[in-house]
Each structure stands twice: as structure tokens, then as C-alpha cells.
């Protein structure tokens, strides 16, 4: 299955590394292969993580282009709770 490339504002899940399985939002594109990701907690907007695009999977399309840490935490928390509710049905 072909997954779309992560773009600024997309919510992604990490597929590898010590952050595997965690959710982030793409906050900047650095090159053809790398993006900066943040979750508003361990990885803040001020100190994002550089990650290869191929190690990420898009789980939700674009949101805000310049989110705050609080907005990132809220969006990720909402996505996880909605996913959990859907899985319980």
C-alpha cells in the first residue's frame, strides 16, 4: 500500500527508532528526505526532532501550519481518543 508523503501540518506516527509508535505533527520540511516533527511534550515546537520521511506514516491530513505546543498536545490527544472510541465499536 502506498502512503502519502508527510507534509507540514500532517499528523504522523513514527515507524522506527526509540519513538516508534508515537504520534507527532510535521512542523517543517527540511529537505526531500527529512522533516521536523513535534508532539508538544517531549518534542516541543522550540526543540523539534529531525526525522526521515520514510520512517513516518501519515495518519491524519493537514492541520494548523504554525501550531503551539498546547495545540499539538490537544490535537494528538483528540486523535488518540477518537481512534480508541472507533476501535471499541
XYZ file of N, CA and C in Angstrom:
267
model
N 0.845 -1.191 0.000
C 0.000 0.000 0.000
C 0.883 1.245 0.000
N 0.561 2.198 -0.836
C 1.351 3.420 -0.938
C 0.814 4.459 0.042
N 1.697 4.991 0.859
C 1.320 6.038 1.815
C 1.783 7.380 1.279
N 1.004 8.418 1.580
C 1.382 9.735 1.111
C 2.585 10.257 1.898
N 3.330 11.146 1.267
C 4.497 11.772 1.913
C 4.025 12.747 2.979
N 4.696 12.774 4.122
C 4.312 13.731 5.165
C 4.521 15.177 4.716
N 3.503 16.013 4.985
C 3.568 17.437 4.662
C 3.382 18.233 5.947
N 3.733 19.498 5.911
C 3.577 20.364 7.083
C 2.124 20.342 7.547
N 1.945 20.119 8.850
C 0.610 20.077 9.435
C 0.026 18.679 9.541
N 0.614 17.691 8.846
C 0.103 16.317 8.912
C 0.432 15.681 10.257
N -0.469 14.848 10.754
C -0.165 14.046 11.932
C 0.427 12.738 11.430
N 1.515 12.330 12.080
C 2.239 11.135 11.655
C 2.498 10.222 12.852
N 2.765 8.954 12.552
C 3.201 8.009 13.579
C 4.606 7.566 13.176
N 5.483 7.463 14.171
C 6.860 7.041 13.934
C 6.902 5.533 13.729
N 7.606 5.094 12.687
C 7.699 3.672 12.362
C 8.996 3.040 12.844
N 9.954 3.863 13.278
C 11.227 3.305 13.743
C 11.912 4.244 14.719
N 12.874 3.696 15.435
C 13.612 4.485 16.417
C 13.018 4.337 17.807
N 13.606 5.038 18.777
C 13.113 4.923 20.152
C 11.729 5.531 20.329
N 11.288 6.330 19.352
C 9.955 6.941 19.412
C 8.924 6.164 18.581
N 9.245 4.927 18.209
C 8.345 4.100 17.401
C 6.962 3.995 18.043
N 5.921 4.196 17.212
C 4.547 4.094 17.695
C 3.989 5.373 18.278
N 4.824 6.394 18.432
C 4.359 7.668 18.991
C 3.852 8.582 17.876
N 2.936 9.473 18.264
C 2.333 10.408 17.315
C 2.994 11.775 17.388
N 3.146 12.398 16.233
C 3.749 13.713 16.110
C 3.023 14.485 15.019
N 3.324 15.785 14.935
C 2.839 16.618 13.843
C 4.062 17.181 13.129
N 4.016 17.157 11.786
C 5.109 17.710 10.985
C 5.021 19.228 11.057
N 6.108 19.867 11.505
C 6.068 21.329 11.629
C 6.949 22.038 10.603
N 7.840 21.298 9.920
C 8.677 21.912 8.885
C 9.248 20.832 7.976
N 9.484 21.207 6.733
C 10.131 20.311 5.780
C 11.560 20.802 5.606
N 12.529 19.919 5.835
C 13.935 20.316 5.787
C 14.578 20.020 4.434
N 14.180 18.908 3.818
C 14.731 18.510 2.518
C 13.780 17.505 1.900
N 14.195 16.899 0.795
C 13.363 15.896 0.141
C 13.155 14.677 1.042
N 14.105 14.418 1.956
C 14.041 13.223 2.795
C 13.705 13.467 4.260
N 13.893 14.693 4.750
C 13.743 14.963 6.177
C 12.682 16.012 6.494
N 12.024 15.819 7.654
C 11.072 16.798 8.185
C 11.376 16.997 9.672
N 10.844 18.067 10.241
C 10.905 18.296 11.679
C 9.541 17.943 12.256
N 9.550 17.171 13.359
C 8.301 16.754 13.988
C 8.303 17.168 15.454
N 7.103 17.392 15.993
C 6.955 17.762 17.400
C 5.649 17.183 17.922
N 5.603 16.959 19.251
C 4.361 16.483 19.872
C 3.869 17.419 20.976
N 4.636 18.492 21.240
C 4.230 19.466 22.249
C 4.607 19.080 23.662
N 5.148 17.863 23.852
C 5.559 17.412 25.194
C 7.065 17.198 25.198
N 7.486 15.973 24.908
C 8.915 15.654 24.870
C 9.623 16.362 23.734
N 8.928 16.521 22.651
C 9.448 17.246 21.485
C 8.583 18.471 21.248
N 9.091 19.615 21.704
C 8.323 20.859 21.587
C 8.577 21.530 20.241
N 7.772 22.523 19.958
C 7.933 23.305 18.733
C 9.310 23.971 18.720
N 9.791 24.356 19.903
C 11.094 25.012 20.004
C 12.259 24.031 19.835
N 12.014 22.749 20.100
C 13.073 21.738 20.004
C 12.535 20.498 19.291
N 12.191 20.631 18.014
C 11.605 19.501 17.273
C 12.644 18.439 16.941
N 12.161 17.292 16.496
C 13.037 16.178 16.114
C 13.158 16.117 14.601
N 14.383 15.934 14.127
C 14.630 15.728 12.701
C 14.394 14.251 12.420
N 13.548 13.948 11.443
C 13.195 12.551 11.170
C 13.089 12.319 9.670
N 13.551 11.157 9.227
C 13.409 10.773 7.814
C 11.945 10.530 7.491
N 11.516 11.027 6.333
C 10.121 10.836 5.913
C 9.761 9.360 5.818
N 10.717 8.532 5.374
C 10.399 7.108 5.192
C 10.163 6.388 6.526
N 10.521 7.017 7.644
C 10.290 6.438 8.958
C 9.002 6.932 9.596
N 8.164 7.613 8.808
C 6.897 8.158 9.296
C 5.745 7.685 8.416
N 4.560 7.536 9.019
C 3.354 7.247 8.244
C 2.315 8.300 8.591
N 1.708 8.897 7.573
C 0.668 9.910 7.775
C -0.596 9.214 8.282
N -1.133 9.708 9.398
C -2.364 9.139 9.954
C -3.533 10.121 9.890
N -3.242 11.405 9.717
C -4.289 12.424 9.581
C -3.734 13.561 8.736
N -4.560 14.023 7.806
C -4.117 15.075 6.899
C -3.940 16.405 7.621
N -3.485 17.347 6.878
C -3.040 18.645 7.364
C -3.946 19.338 8.376
N -3.282 19.909 9.379
C -3.948 20.730 10.392
C -3.362 22.126 10.313
N -3.097 22.727 11.471
C -2.513 24.070 11.517
C -1.088 24.078 10.985
N -0.714 25.180 10.347
C 0.653 25.299 9.817
C 1.652 25.743 10.880
N 1.217 26.549 11.857
C 2.122 27.049 12.905
C 1.497 26.812 14.276
N 1.411 25.545 14.699
C 0.736 25.243 15.959
C 1.577 25.563 17.191
N 0.904 25.761 18.307
C 1.595 25.917 19.592
C 1.776 24.522 20.192
N 2.596 24.420 21.228
C 2.767 23.138 21.913
C 1.438 22.635 22.464
N 0.647 23.542 23.033
C -0.659 23.159 23.589
C -1.580 22.635 22.488
N -1.559 23.283 21.325
C -2.400 22.842 20.203
C -1.968 21.455 19.710
N -0.662 21.212 19.688
C -0.169 19.886 19.278
C -0.643 18.812 20.250
N -0.478 19.062 21.550
C -0.895 18.084 22.561
C -2.386 17.792 22.449
N -3.177 18.838 22.276
C -4.632 18.702 22.180
C -5.029 17.894 20.943
N -4.407 18.201 19.816
C -4.730 17.504 18.563
C -4.363 16.015 18.650
N -3.188 15.712 19.188
C -2.747 14.320 19.297
C -3.644 13.565 20.279
N -3.964 14.185 21.419
C -4.827 13.553 22.420
C -6.210 13.262 21.830
N -6.757 14.219 21.085
C -8.076 14.057 20.453
C -8.041 12.921 19.442
N -7.000 12.858 18.628
C -6.863 11.805 17.619
C -6.816 10.429 18.282
N -6.024 10.292 19.351
C -5.888 9.005 20.036
C -7.217 8.588 20.667
N -7.916 9.521 21.309
C -9.188 9.171 21.950
C -10.250 8.813 20.911
N -10.270 9.503 19.767
C -11.221 9.168 18.698
C -10.915 7.789 18.128
N -9.630 7.474 17.979
C -9.224 6.170 17.459
C -9.643 5.059 18.431
N -9.477 5.331 19.717
C -9.841 4.344 20.744
C -11.347 4.093 20.735
N -12.141 5.185 20.610
C -13.596 5.032 20.575
C -14.021 4.229 19.354
N -13.398 4.486 18.211
C -13.722 3.780 16.980
C -13.384 2.294 17.114
N -12.246 2.000 17.744
C -11.798 0.605 17.911
C -12.734 -0.170 18.842
N -13.364 0.516 19.796
C -14.251 -0.148 20.744
C -15.606 -0.484 20.174
N -15.974 0.138 19.049
C -17.299 -0.103 18.436
C -17.370 -1.456 17.784
